[in-house]
Short mmCIF file of C-alpha atoms and ligand atoms in Angstrom, two decimals:
data_model
loop_
_atom_site.label_atom_id
_atom_site.label_comp_id
_atom_site.label_asym_id
_atom_site.label_seq_id
_atom_site.Cartn_x
_atom_site.Cartn_y
_atom_site.Cartn_z
CA UNK A 33 19.44 -33.26 -0.19
CA UNK A 34 17.81 -35.91 -2.42
CA UNK A 35 14.91 -34.97 -4.70
CA UNK A 36 11.31 -35.78 -3.91
CA UNK A 37 10.76 -36.73 -7.51
CA UNK A 38 13.28 -39.44 -8.40
CA UNK A 39 10.48 -41.62 -9.80
CA UNK A 40 11.07 -41.91 -13.52
CA UNK A 41 14.18 -39.73 -13.78
CA UNK A 42 17.22 -41.95 -13.31
CA UNK A 43 20.04 -39.82 -14.72
CA UNK A 44 21.54 -37.06 -12.55
CA UNK A 45 20.43 -33.46 -13.13
CA UNK A 46 23.01 -30.95 -14.34
CA UNK A 47 24.28 -28.77 -11.49
CA UNK A 48 23.38 -25.45 -13.11
CA UNK A 49 19.96 -26.80 -14.04
CA UNK A 50 19.43 -27.97 -10.48
CA UNK A 51 20.24 -24.53 -9.12
CA UNK A 52 18.07 -22.90 -11.78
CA UNK A 53 15.18 -25.06 -10.67
CA UNK A 54 15.64 -24.33 -6.98
CA UNK A 55 13.24 -21.94 -5.20
CA UNK A 56 14.46 -22.35 -1.63
CA UNK A 57 16.09 -18.89 -1.60
CA UNK A 58 12.65 -17.40 -2.11
CA UNK A 59 10.25 -19.82 -0.44
CA UNK A 60 12.27 -20.53 2.74
CA UNK A 61 10.34 -17.68 4.33
CA UNK A 62 7.16 -19.79 4.15
CA UNK A 63 8.57 -22.44 6.49
CA UNK A 64 6.04 -21.74 9.26
CA UNK A 65 3.14 -22.02 6.87
CA UNK A 66 4.55 -25.19 5.36
CA UNK A 67 4.83 -26.76 8.80
CA UNK A 68 1.37 -25.56 9.88
CA UNK A 69 -0.10 -26.97 6.65
CA UNK A 70 1.65 -30.29 7.20
CA UNK A 71 0.39 -30.53 10.79
CA UNK A 72 -3.19 -29.97 9.61
CA UNK A 73 -2.71 -32.48 6.80
CA UNK A 74 -1.51 -35.18 9.21
CA UNK A 75 -4.47 -34.53 11.50
CA UNK A 76 -6.93 -34.75 8.63
CA UNK A 77 -5.34 -37.96 7.29
CA UNK A 78 -5.69 -39.56 10.73
CA UNK A 79 -9.25 -38.31 11.23
CA UNK A 80 -10.16 -39.94 7.92
CA UNK A 81 -8.29 -43.16 8.84
CA UNK A 82 -5.92 -42.70 5.93
CA UNK A 83 -2.95 -42.89 8.32
CA UNK A 84 -2.91 -44.23 11.88
CA UNK A 85 -3.38 -41.91 14.87
CA UNK A 86 0.09 -43.00 16.10
CA UNK A 87 1.72 -41.96 12.82
CA UNK A 88 -0.12 -38.63 12.90
CA UNK A 89 0.98 -38.02 16.47
CA UNK A 90 4.59 -38.82 15.61
CA UNK A 91 4.44 -36.48 12.59
CA UNK A 92 2.86 -33.62 14.52
CA UNK A 93 5.31 -33.95 17.42
CA UNK A 94 8.27 -34.05 15.07
CA UNK A 95 7.08 -31.05 13.03
CA UNK A 96 6.57 -29.12 16.25
CA UNK A 97 10.15 -30.00 17.21
CA UNK A 98 11.45 -28.86 13.82
CA UNK A 99 9.74 -25.50 14.27
CA UNK A 100 11.14 -25.13 17.80
CA UNK A 101 14.65 -25.97 16.56
CA UNK A 102 14.34 -23.45 13.72
CA UNK A 103 13.22 -20.79 16.20
CA UNK A 104 16.06 -21.63 18.59
CA UNK A 105 18.61 -21.61 15.77
CA UNK A 106 19.45 -25.28 16.35
CA UNK A 107 18.29 -26.00 12.79
CA UNK A 108 18.64 -23.87 9.67
CA UNK A 109 16.94 -24.26 6.32
CA UNK A 110 19.25 -26.12 3.95
CA UNK A 111 20.04 -23.79 1.03
CA UNK A 112 20.70 -26.85 -1.16
CA UNK A 113 17.14 -28.14 -0.79
CA UNK A 114 15.01 -27.73 -3.90
CA UNK A 115 12.25 -25.87 -2.11
CA UNK A 116 10.76 -25.43 1.35
CA UNK A 117 8.34 -28.36 0.93
CA UNK A 118 11.26 -30.67 0.18
CA UNK A 119 13.21 -29.38 3.16
CA UNK A 120 10.38 -29.84 5.65
CA UNK A 121 9.35 -33.29 4.43
CA UNK A 122 12.90 -34.59 4.29
CA UNK A 123 13.88 -33.21 7.68
CA UNK A 124 10.74 -34.82 9.08
CA UNK A 125 11.54 -38.18 7.51
CA UNK A 126 15.18 -38.05 8.68
CA UNK A 127 13.98 -37.47 12.22
CA UNK A 128 10.89 -39.64 12.50
CA UNK A 129 11.45 -42.31 9.82
CA UNK A 130 8.56 -44.30 8.33
CA UNK A 131 5.60 -42.07 9.45
CA UNK A 132 7.26 -39.10 7.74
CA UNK A 133 7.00 -40.93 4.43
CA UNK A 134 3.23 -41.20 4.88
CA UNK A 135 2.62 -37.42 5.15
CA UNK A 136 2.54 -36.76 1.41
CA UNK A 137 -0.47 -39.06 0.92
CA UNK A 138 -3.30 -37.20 -0.86
CA UNK A 139 -1.20 -34.09 -1.30
CA UNK A 140 1.06 -32.61 -3.97
CA UNK A 141 3.52 -29.76 -3.90
CA UNK A 142 1.13 -28.09 -6.31
CA UNK A 143 -1.64 -27.66 -3.77
CA UNK A 144 0.93 -27.32 -0.98
CA UNK A 145 2.66 -24.30 -2.53
CA UNK A 146 -0.68 -22.67 -3.29
CA UNK A 147 -1.68 -23.22 0.34
CA UNK A 148 1.56 -21.93 1.84
CA UNK A 149 1.54 -18.83 -0.34
CA UNK A 150 -2.03 -17.93 0.59
CA UNK A 151 -1.33 -18.40 4.29
CA UNK A 152 1.92 -16.47 4.17
CA UNK A 153 0.36 -13.57 2.27
CA UNK A 154 -2.53 -13.48 4.72
CA UNK A 155 0.02 -12.57 7.39
CA UNK A 156 1.68 -10.03 5.13
CA UNK A 157 -1.64 -8.27 4.52
CA UNK A 158 -2.04 -7.97 8.31
CA UNK A 159 1.39 -6.37 8.67
CA UNK A 160 0.99 -3.98 5.77
CA UNK A 161 -2.51 -3.11 6.96
CA UNK A 162 -1.07 -2.22 10.37
CA UNK A 163 1.54 0.02 8.75
CA UNK A 164 -1.12 1.70 6.63
CA UNK A 165 -3.21 2.34 9.74
CA UNK A 166 -0.24 3.99 11.38
CA UNK A 167 0.20 6.28 8.38
CA UNK A 168 -3.51 7.12 8.38
CA UNK A 169 -3.53 7.96 12.09
CA UNK A 170 -0.41 10.07 11.67
CA UNK A 171 -2.04 11.97 8.80
CA UNK A 172 -5.12 12.55 10.98
CA UNK A 173 -3.04 13.87 13.89
CA UNK A 174 -1.04 16.19 11.67
CA UNK A 175 -4.17 17.35 9.86
CA UNK A 176 -5.78 18.24 13.17
CA UNK A 177 -2.77 20.37 14.01
CA UNK A 178 -2.83 22.02 10.57
CA UNK A 179 -6.58 22.38 10.06
CA UNK A 180 -6.40 26.18 10.11
CA UNK A 181 -3.05 26.60 8.34
CA UNK A 182 -4.15 28.32 5.17
CA UNK A 183 -2.18 27.50 2.04
CA UNK A 184 -2.83 27.67 -1.67
CA UNK A 185 -4.60 24.72 -3.23
CA UNK A 186 -3.21 24.01 -6.69
CA UNK A 187 -4.42 22.86 -10.05
CA UNK A 188 -1.84 22.47 -12.83
CA UNK A 189 0.61 23.33 -10.00
CA UNK A 190 -0.73 26.89 -10.27
CA UNK A 191 -2.17 28.56 -7.18
CA UNK A 192 -5.92 28.13 -7.45
CA UNK A 193 -8.05 28.49 -4.31
CA UNK A 194 -7.41 28.53 -0.57
CA UNK A 195 -7.19 25.24 1.31
CA UNK A 196 -5.36 24.26 4.47
CA UNK A 197 -2.45 21.93 5.09
CA UNK A 198 -4.89 19.88 7.16
CA UNK A 199 -7.32 19.52 4.28
CA UNK A 200 -4.50 18.57 1.93
CA UNK A 201 -3.15 15.89 4.30
CA UNK A 202 -6.62 14.44 4.79
CA UNK A 203 -6.83 13.83 1.04
CA UNK A 204 -3.95 11.39 1.53
CA UNK A 205 -5.68 9.81 4.52
CA UNK A 206 -8.66 9.05 2.25
CA UNK A 207 -6.38 7.40 -0.32
CA UNK A 208 -4.69 5.28 2.33
CA UNK A 209 -8.07 4.28 3.71
CA UNK A 210 -9.11 2.97 0.30
CA UNK A 211 -5.77 1.17 0.03
CA UNK A 212 -6.49 -0.56 3.30
CA UNK A 213 -9.92 -1.57 2.01
CA UNK A 214 -8.48 -2.96 -1.21
CA UNK A 215 -5.93 -5.09 0.64
CA UNK A 216 -8.61 -6.39 2.99
CA UNK A 217 -10.95 -7.23 0.09
CA UNK A 218 -8.23 -9.07 -1.80
CA UNK A 219 -7.28 -10.96 1.33
CA UNK A 220 -10.87 -12.07 1.83
CA UNK A 221 -11.02 -13.44 -1.71
CA UNK A 222 -7.66 -15.14 -1.18
CA UNK A 223 -8.80 -16.95 1.95
CA UNK A 224 -9.98 -20.05 0.09
CA UNK A 225 -8.11 -23.29 0.70
CA UNK A 226 -6.55 -25.10 -2.25
CA UNK A 227 -5.26 -28.04 -0.18
CA UNK A 228 -6.77 -31.32 -1.26
CA UNK A 229 -6.81 -30.35 -4.93
CA UNK A 230 -3.59 -32.40 -4.96
CA UNK A 231 -1.57 -32.30 -8.18
CA UNK A 232 -4.55 -31.17 -10.29
CA UNK A 233 -7.23 -33.86 -10.24
CA UNK A 234 -8.06 -34.33 -6.57
CA UNK A 235 -7.63 -37.79 -5.09
CA UNK A 236 -9.24 -41.18 -4.66
CA UNK A 237 -8.68 -41.05 -0.89
CA UNK A 238 -11.60 -40.07 1.29
CA UNK A 239 -10.10 -36.74 2.38
CA UNK A 240 -11.87 -33.98 4.32
CA UNK A 241 -10.89 -30.74 2.67
CA UNK A 242 -13.28 -28.72 4.80
CA UNK A 243 -11.69 -29.97 8.00
CA UNK A 244 -8.20 -29.13 6.81
CA UNK A 245 -9.30 -25.68 5.65
CA UNK A 246 -10.98 -24.98 9.00
CA UNK A 247 -7.86 -26.05 10.91
CA UNK A 248 -5.86 -23.52 8.90
CA UNK A 249 -8.27 -20.62 9.27
CA UNK A 250 -9.71 -20.59 5.75
CA UNK A 251 -13.26 -19.42 5.08
CA UNK A 252 -13.93 -21.98 2.34
CA UNK A 253 -12.30 -24.45 -0.05
CA UNK A 254 -11.55 -24.13 -3.78
CA UNK A 255 -14.51 -25.60 -5.66
CA UNK A 256 -12.53 -26.86 -8.65
CA UNK A 257 -9.25 -28.71 -8.25
CA UNK A 258 -7.74 -27.48 -11.54
CA UNK A 259 -8.51 -23.90 -10.55
CA UNK A 260 -7.34 -24.48 -6.99
CA UNK A 261 -3.79 -25.30 -8.04
CA UNK A 262 -3.55 -22.83 -10.94
CA UNK A 263 -5.15 -19.73 -9.49
CA UNK A 264 -2.71 -16.92 -8.80
CA UNK A 265 -5.30 -14.14 -9.14
CA UNK A 266 -4.71 -13.31 -5.50
CA UNK A 267 -1.07 -12.44 -6.19
CA UNK A 268 -2.13 -10.11 -9.00
CA UNK A 269 -4.89 -8.51 -6.92
CA UNK A 270 -2.53 -7.90 -4.04
CA UNK A 271 0.18 -6.55 -6.33
CA UNK A 272 -2.39 -4.19 -7.87
CA UNK A 273 -3.52 -3.02 -4.43
CA UNK A 274 0.13 -2.53 -3.44
CA UNK A 275 0.79 -0.64 -6.66
CA UNK A 276 -1.92 1.82 -5.71
CA UNK A 277 -0.41 2.19 -2.25
CA UNK A 278 2.80 3.16 -4.02
CA UNK A 279 0.97 5.51 -6.39
CA UNK A 280 -0.33 7.37 -3.36
CA UNK A 281 2.95 7.29 -1.48
CA UNK A 282 4.76 8.58 -4.57
CA UNK A 283 2.36 11.51 -4.87
CA UNK A 284 2.74 12.33 -1.19
CA UNK A 285 6.52 12.00 -1.53
CA UNK A 286 6.57 14.31 -4.51
CA UNK A 287 4.67 16.95 -2.55
CA UNK A 288 6.96 16.61 0.45
CA UNK A 289 9.94 17.06 -1.86
CA UNK A 290 8.37 20.20 -3.33
CA UNK A 291 7.18 21.55 0.01
CA UNK A 292 10.57 21.11 1.63
CA UNK A 293 12.38 22.89 -1.23
CA UNK A 294 13.57 26.49 -0.80
CA UNK A 295 11.06 27.49 -3.45
CA UNK A 296 8.13 26.46 -1.22
CA UNK A 297 9.42 25.88 2.33
CA UNK A 298 5.99 24.90 3.63
CA UNK A 299 7.58 22.15 5.73
CA UNK A 300 10.93 21.20 7.17
CA UNK A 301 11.71 17.48 7.27
CA UNK A 302 13.21 16.15 10.47
CA UNK A 303 16.94 15.35 10.40
CA UNK A 304 15.96 11.78 11.23
CA UNK A 305 14.31 11.46 7.81
CA UNK A 306 16.62 13.45 5.57
CA UNK A 307 20.27 13.35 4.59
CA UNK A 308 23.04 15.83 3.90
CA UNK A 309 25.28 16.24 0.90
CA UNK A 310 28.89 15.06 0.96
CA UNK A 311 30.03 18.23 -0.81
CA UNK A 312 27.41 20.96 -0.28
CA UNK A 313 27.23 21.77 3.43
CA UNK A 314 23.98 23.73 3.12
CA UNK A 315 22.03 20.80 1.68
CA UNK A 316 19.30 18.80 3.34
CA UNK A 317 17.93 16.21 0.98
CA UNK A 318 14.55 14.46 1.14
CA UNK A 319 16.09 11.06 0.28
CA UNK A 320 13.38 8.96 1.97
CA UNK A 321 10.65 10.63 -0.07
CA UNK A 322 12.71 10.34 -3.25
CA UNK A 323 13.42 6.65 -2.66
CA UNK A 324 9.75 6.01 -2.03
CA UNK A 325 8.91 7.78 -5.28
CA UNK A 326 11.57 5.71 -7.04
CA UNK A 327 10.58 2.37 -5.56
CA UNK A 328 7.08 2.83 -6.98
CA UNK A 329 8.50 1.65 -10.30
CA UNK A 330 9.64 -1.58 -8.70
CA UNK A 331 6.20 -2.46 -7.38
CA UNK A 332 4.53 -1.63 -10.71
CA UNK A 333 7.18 -3.89 -12.26
CA UNK A 334 6.21 -6.72 -9.91
CA UNK A 335 2.57 -6.36 -10.94
CA UNK A 336 3.38 -6.30 -14.64
CA UNK A 337 5.73 -9.27 -14.31
CA UNK A 338 3.07 -11.30 -12.46
CA UNK A 339 0.48 -10.61 -15.13
CA UNK A 340 2.95 -11.56 -17.83
CA UNK A 341 3.99 -14.80 -16.11
CA UNK A 342 0.35 -15.89 -15.98
CA UNK A 343 -0.65 -14.81 -19.46
CA UNK A 344 -1.51 -17.73 -21.71
CA UNK A 345 -0.53 -20.43 -19.19
CA UNK A 346 -2.43 -23.66 -19.83
CA UNK A 347 -4.04 -25.46 -16.89
CA UNK A 348 -3.01 -26.66 -14.43
CA UNK A 349 0.33 -26.16 -12.60
CA UNK A 350 3.31 -25.03 -14.67
CA UNK A 351 6.76 -24.30 -13.30
CA UNK A 352 6.43 -20.72 -14.56
CA UNK A 353 4.31 -20.20 -11.46
CA UNK A 354 7.32 -20.55 -9.22
CA UNK A 355 8.16 -16.99 -10.31
CA UNK A 356 5.07 -15.63 -8.54
CA UNK A 357 6.55 -15.59 -5.05
CA UNK A 358 9.67 -13.58 -5.74
CA UNK A 359 7.50 -10.89 -7.30
CA UNK A 360 4.72 -10.63 -4.75
CA UNK A 361 7.19 -10.92 -1.84
CA UNK A 362 9.23 -8.10 -3.31
CA UNK A 363 6.12 -5.96 -3.65
CA UNK A 364 5.23 -6.49 0.02
CA UNK A 365 8.82 -5.96 1.20
CA UNK A 366 9.08 -2.73 -0.75
CA UNK A 367 5.73 -1.31 0.37
CA UNK A 368 6.41 -2.17 4.02
CA UNK A 369 9.84 -0.52 3.87
CA UNK A 370 8.32 2.63 2.35
CA UNK A 371 5.45 2.79 4.86
CA UNK A 372 7.87 2.25 7.74
CA UNK A 373 9.73 5.46 6.93
CA UNK A 374 6.92 7.51 5.43
CA UNK A 375 4.63 7.53 8.48
CA UNK A 376 7.23 8.92 10.90
CA UNK A 377 8.58 11.25 8.21
CA UNK A 378 5.11 12.82 8.06
CA UNK A 379 4.80 12.58 11.84
CA UNK A 380 8.01 14.48 12.54
CA UNK A 381 8.05 17.17 9.85
CA UNK A 382 7.68 20.78 10.98
CA UNK A 383 5.02 22.98 9.40
CA UNK A 384 6.00 26.52 8.40
CA UNK A 385 2.58 28.21 8.31
CA UNK A 386 4.02 31.73 7.64
CA UNK A 387 5.31 30.55 4.27
CA UNK A 388 2.06 28.79 3.40
CA UNK A 389 0.19 32.00 4.22
CA UNK A 390 2.63 34.11 2.19
CA UNK A 391 2.10 31.86 -0.81
CA UNK A 392 -1.66 31.99 -0.25
CA UNK A 393 -1.58 35.81 -0.20
CA UNK A 394 0.32 36.15 -3.45
CA UNK A 395 -1.49 34.04 -5.99
CA UNK A 396 -4.91 35.74 -6.39
CA UNK A 397 -6.46 32.62 -4.91
CA UNK A 398 -9.37 34.78 -3.72
CA UNK A 399 -10.33 35.76 -7.28
CA UNK A 400 -13.20 33.25 -7.36
CA UNK A 401 -14.45 34.67 -4.08
CA UNK A 402 -14.44 38.18 -5.55
CA UNK A 403 -16.47 36.96 -8.53
CA UNK A 404 -18.85 35.16 -6.14
CA UNK A 405 -19.25 38.41 -4.16
CA UNK A 406 -20.37 40.18 -7.35
CA UNK A 407 -22.77 37.34 -8.07
CA UNK A 408 -24.20 37.98 -4.59
CA UNK A 409 -24.85 41.56 -5.75
CA UNK A 410 -26.86 40.30 -8.71
CA UNK A 411 -24.23 40.14 -11.47
CA UNK A 412 -24.31 36.99 -13.67
CA UNK A 413 -21.32 34.74 -12.91
CA UNK A 414 -19.83 34.91 -16.41
CA UNK A 415 -19.81 38.74 -16.31
CA UNK A 416 -18.36 38.71 -12.78
CA UNK A 417 -15.68 36.23 -13.91
CA UNK A 418 -14.62 38.55 -16.75
CA UNK A 419 -14.60 41.67 -14.61
CA UNK A 420 -12.53 39.92 -11.91
CA UNK A 421 -10.06 38.82 -14.58
CA UNK A 422 -9.60 42.45 -15.59
CA UNK A 423 -9.07 43.45 -11.96
CA UNK A 424 -6.43 40.71 -11.54
CA UNK A 425 -4.69 41.97 -14.67
CA UNK A 426 -4.72 45.51 -13.25
CA UNK A 427 -3.25 44.23 -9.97
CA UNK A 428 -0.51 42.33 -11.78
CA UNK A 429 0.39 45.49 -13.66
CA UNK A 430 0.60 47.56 -10.46
CA UNK A 431 2.28 44.76 -8.48
CA UNK A 432 -0.44 44.66 -5.81
CA UNK A 433 -2.87 42.04 -4.50
CA UNK A 434 -6.66 42.24 -4.75
CA UNK A 435 -6.73 43.19 -1.05
CA UNK A 436 -4.37 46.12 -1.73
CA UNK A 437 -6.22 47.52 -4.74
CA UNK A 438 -8.00 50.75 -3.67
CA UNK A 439 -11.79 50.98 -3.73
CA UNK A 440 -11.74 53.63 -6.49
CA UNK A 441 -10.07 51.13 -8.82
CA UNK A 442 -12.86 48.66 -8.09
CA UNK A 443 -15.58 51.27 -8.47
CA UNK A 444 -14.15 52.35 -11.81
CA UNK A 445 -15.08 48.85 -13.04
CA UNK A 446 -18.49 48.57 -11.39
CA UNK A 447 -20.50 50.68 -9.00
CA UNK A 448 -21.71 47.51 -7.29
CA UNK A 449 -18.45 47.59 -5.31
CA UNK A 450 -18.30 48.93 -1.74
CA UNK A 451 -16.02 48.55 1.32
CA UNK A 452 -17.50 45.15 2.23
CA UNK A 453 -15.70 43.51 -0.70
CA UNK A 454 -12.48 43.55 1.34
CA UNK A 455 -14.03 41.43 4.03
CA UNK A 456 -15.20 38.98 1.35
CA UNK A 457 -11.76 38.52 -0.20
CA UNK A 458 -9.86 38.25 3.07
CA UNK A 459 -8.05 34.88 2.77
CA UNK A 460 -9.13 33.64 6.19
CA UNK A 461 -12.73 34.48 5.46
CA UNK A 462 -12.50 32.77 2.08
CA UNK A 463 -11.37 29.64 3.87
CA UNK A 464 -13.85 29.81 6.75
CA UNK A 465 -16.73 30.10 4.33
CA UNK A 466 -15.77 26.96 2.39
CA UNK A 467 -17.91 24.83 4.64
CA UNK A 468 -19.42 22.68 1.89
CA UNK A 469 -19.32 18.95 2.67
CA UNK A 470 -15.74 17.70 2.12
CA UNK A 471 -14.40 21.23 1.81
CA UNK A 472 -11.36 22.88 3.43
CA UNK A 473 -12.99 24.90 6.24
CA UNK A 474 -11.52 23.79 9.59
CA UNK A 475 -14.87 22.42 10.80
CA UNK A 476 -15.20 20.39 7.63
CA UNK A 477 -11.67 19.02 8.00
CA UNK A 478 -12.51 18.08 11.57
CA UNK A 479 -15.46 16.06 10.26
CA UNK A 480 -13.13 14.30 7.80
CA UNK A 481 -10.68 13.45 10.57
CA UNK A 482 -13.46 12.06 12.70
CA UNK A 483 -14.78 10.00 9.78
CA UNK A 484 -11.40 8.43 9.05
CA UNK A 485 -10.64 7.69 12.69
CA UNK A 486 -14.03 6.02 13.02
CA UNK A 487 -13.38 3.88 9.94
CA UNK A 488 -10.25 2.33 11.36
CA UNK A 489 -10.99 2.64 15.06
N1 LIG B 544 8.73 -24.76 -5.84
C1 LIG B 544 7.50 -24.93 -6.52
C2 LIG B 544 6.82 -23.57 -6.70
O1 LIG B 544 7.18 -22.68 -6.05
C3 LIG B 544 6.58 -25.84 -5.76
C4 LIG B 544 5.66 -26.64 -6.61
C5 LIG B 544 6.44 -27.60 -7.41
N2 LIG B 544 5.63 -28.51 -8.11
C6 LIG B 544 6.10 -29.28 -9.06
N3 LIG B 544 5.29 -30.08 -9.65
N4 LIG B 544 7.34 -29.21 -9.47
O2 LIG B 544 5.94 -23.42 -7.51
#
């Protein structure tokens, strides 16, 4: 396929250099956006009497035919083309002749690629947002089921205070909700049309940038043509939002890996989302969660690479920018793949509440409640804290829990103690009383579920 740029260059380009320069392998996926942009451009050129209505009609009809042929498989993107803009324009010109050569009036590949990328990523945000919503709704459903399944809450991975599996899962729903918000925010800022900035310095033609932007669903147009063709902030913002999605998925994955281990056994992953070992017949491995945890590094890498590509670039367009698409596309592909398996993995796992309860019973996670009980009897918290610590030490020595320690042992420490302490340190009671806003009591978790469902409803 001939170049679009054989103006000054007369010698032939080296074959390896030509391939090095090519971006078709990456940008072929923006063919729909490139065609849609070209259709709008032709319409605008005709509306402004820059080309004739007949030429515009011929261009639009031909581009529509190209799209139909691509969809039907009658036409495939030429892998030898330099990029998708070259492919579309040359296929158009081959088919329609003279009018095709008029399409690139008042346009450059510099504003064209910026336009296509923004439009393409707009669609990707929709898809990823949909996948995030599915994960959020799954977390809500599972949390509802597990809102009374008491388990230890951890700090430093040490058993700390009682929570429920439902409360724990809702923490992830909150993270995913923020992720959704970040993607939506970035998409809103991205929805500014660069078309009409041309190569860098606008044009002498009487174009209507607003019309073209409106035809393509943009909220506004770039106010400065140099910025319009050089801005890749949106790629960085999206990659950062996607990196946080992965941060959250990696934390959830890590917990699923722990929880499904023999050491915890709080959950059993469905066979559909785990694998076996080729040598150890007893093994069931949480590969999907591990891969998700591992792929987090890839997405962070995409973000870091994007920032580094842009660092120190002079205005306006530089070929360095061609690297942007491979990175941001990879970030979206990776996140979508992870979300696609993570949501049903959470949706299909089996809870093992007996084991959660066993773990909750063993870790003195009601020690704070015992201290609080003493505070209720008038003891200053710091004194109660110290006394409870001594009681825990005594329990550890005897190999019993606080619930099993006889009343005499309590009374030997303080005569404030009476039978009612046992009711106060009962794990279920400890949980039911944690009704503070945002807390783990089932009614509070229900409120959280309702809140999240309302946010995305
Ligand atoms: N393939 C290029 C890219 O992805 C399109 C813009 C090329 N512009 C140019 N002046 N060579 O960035």
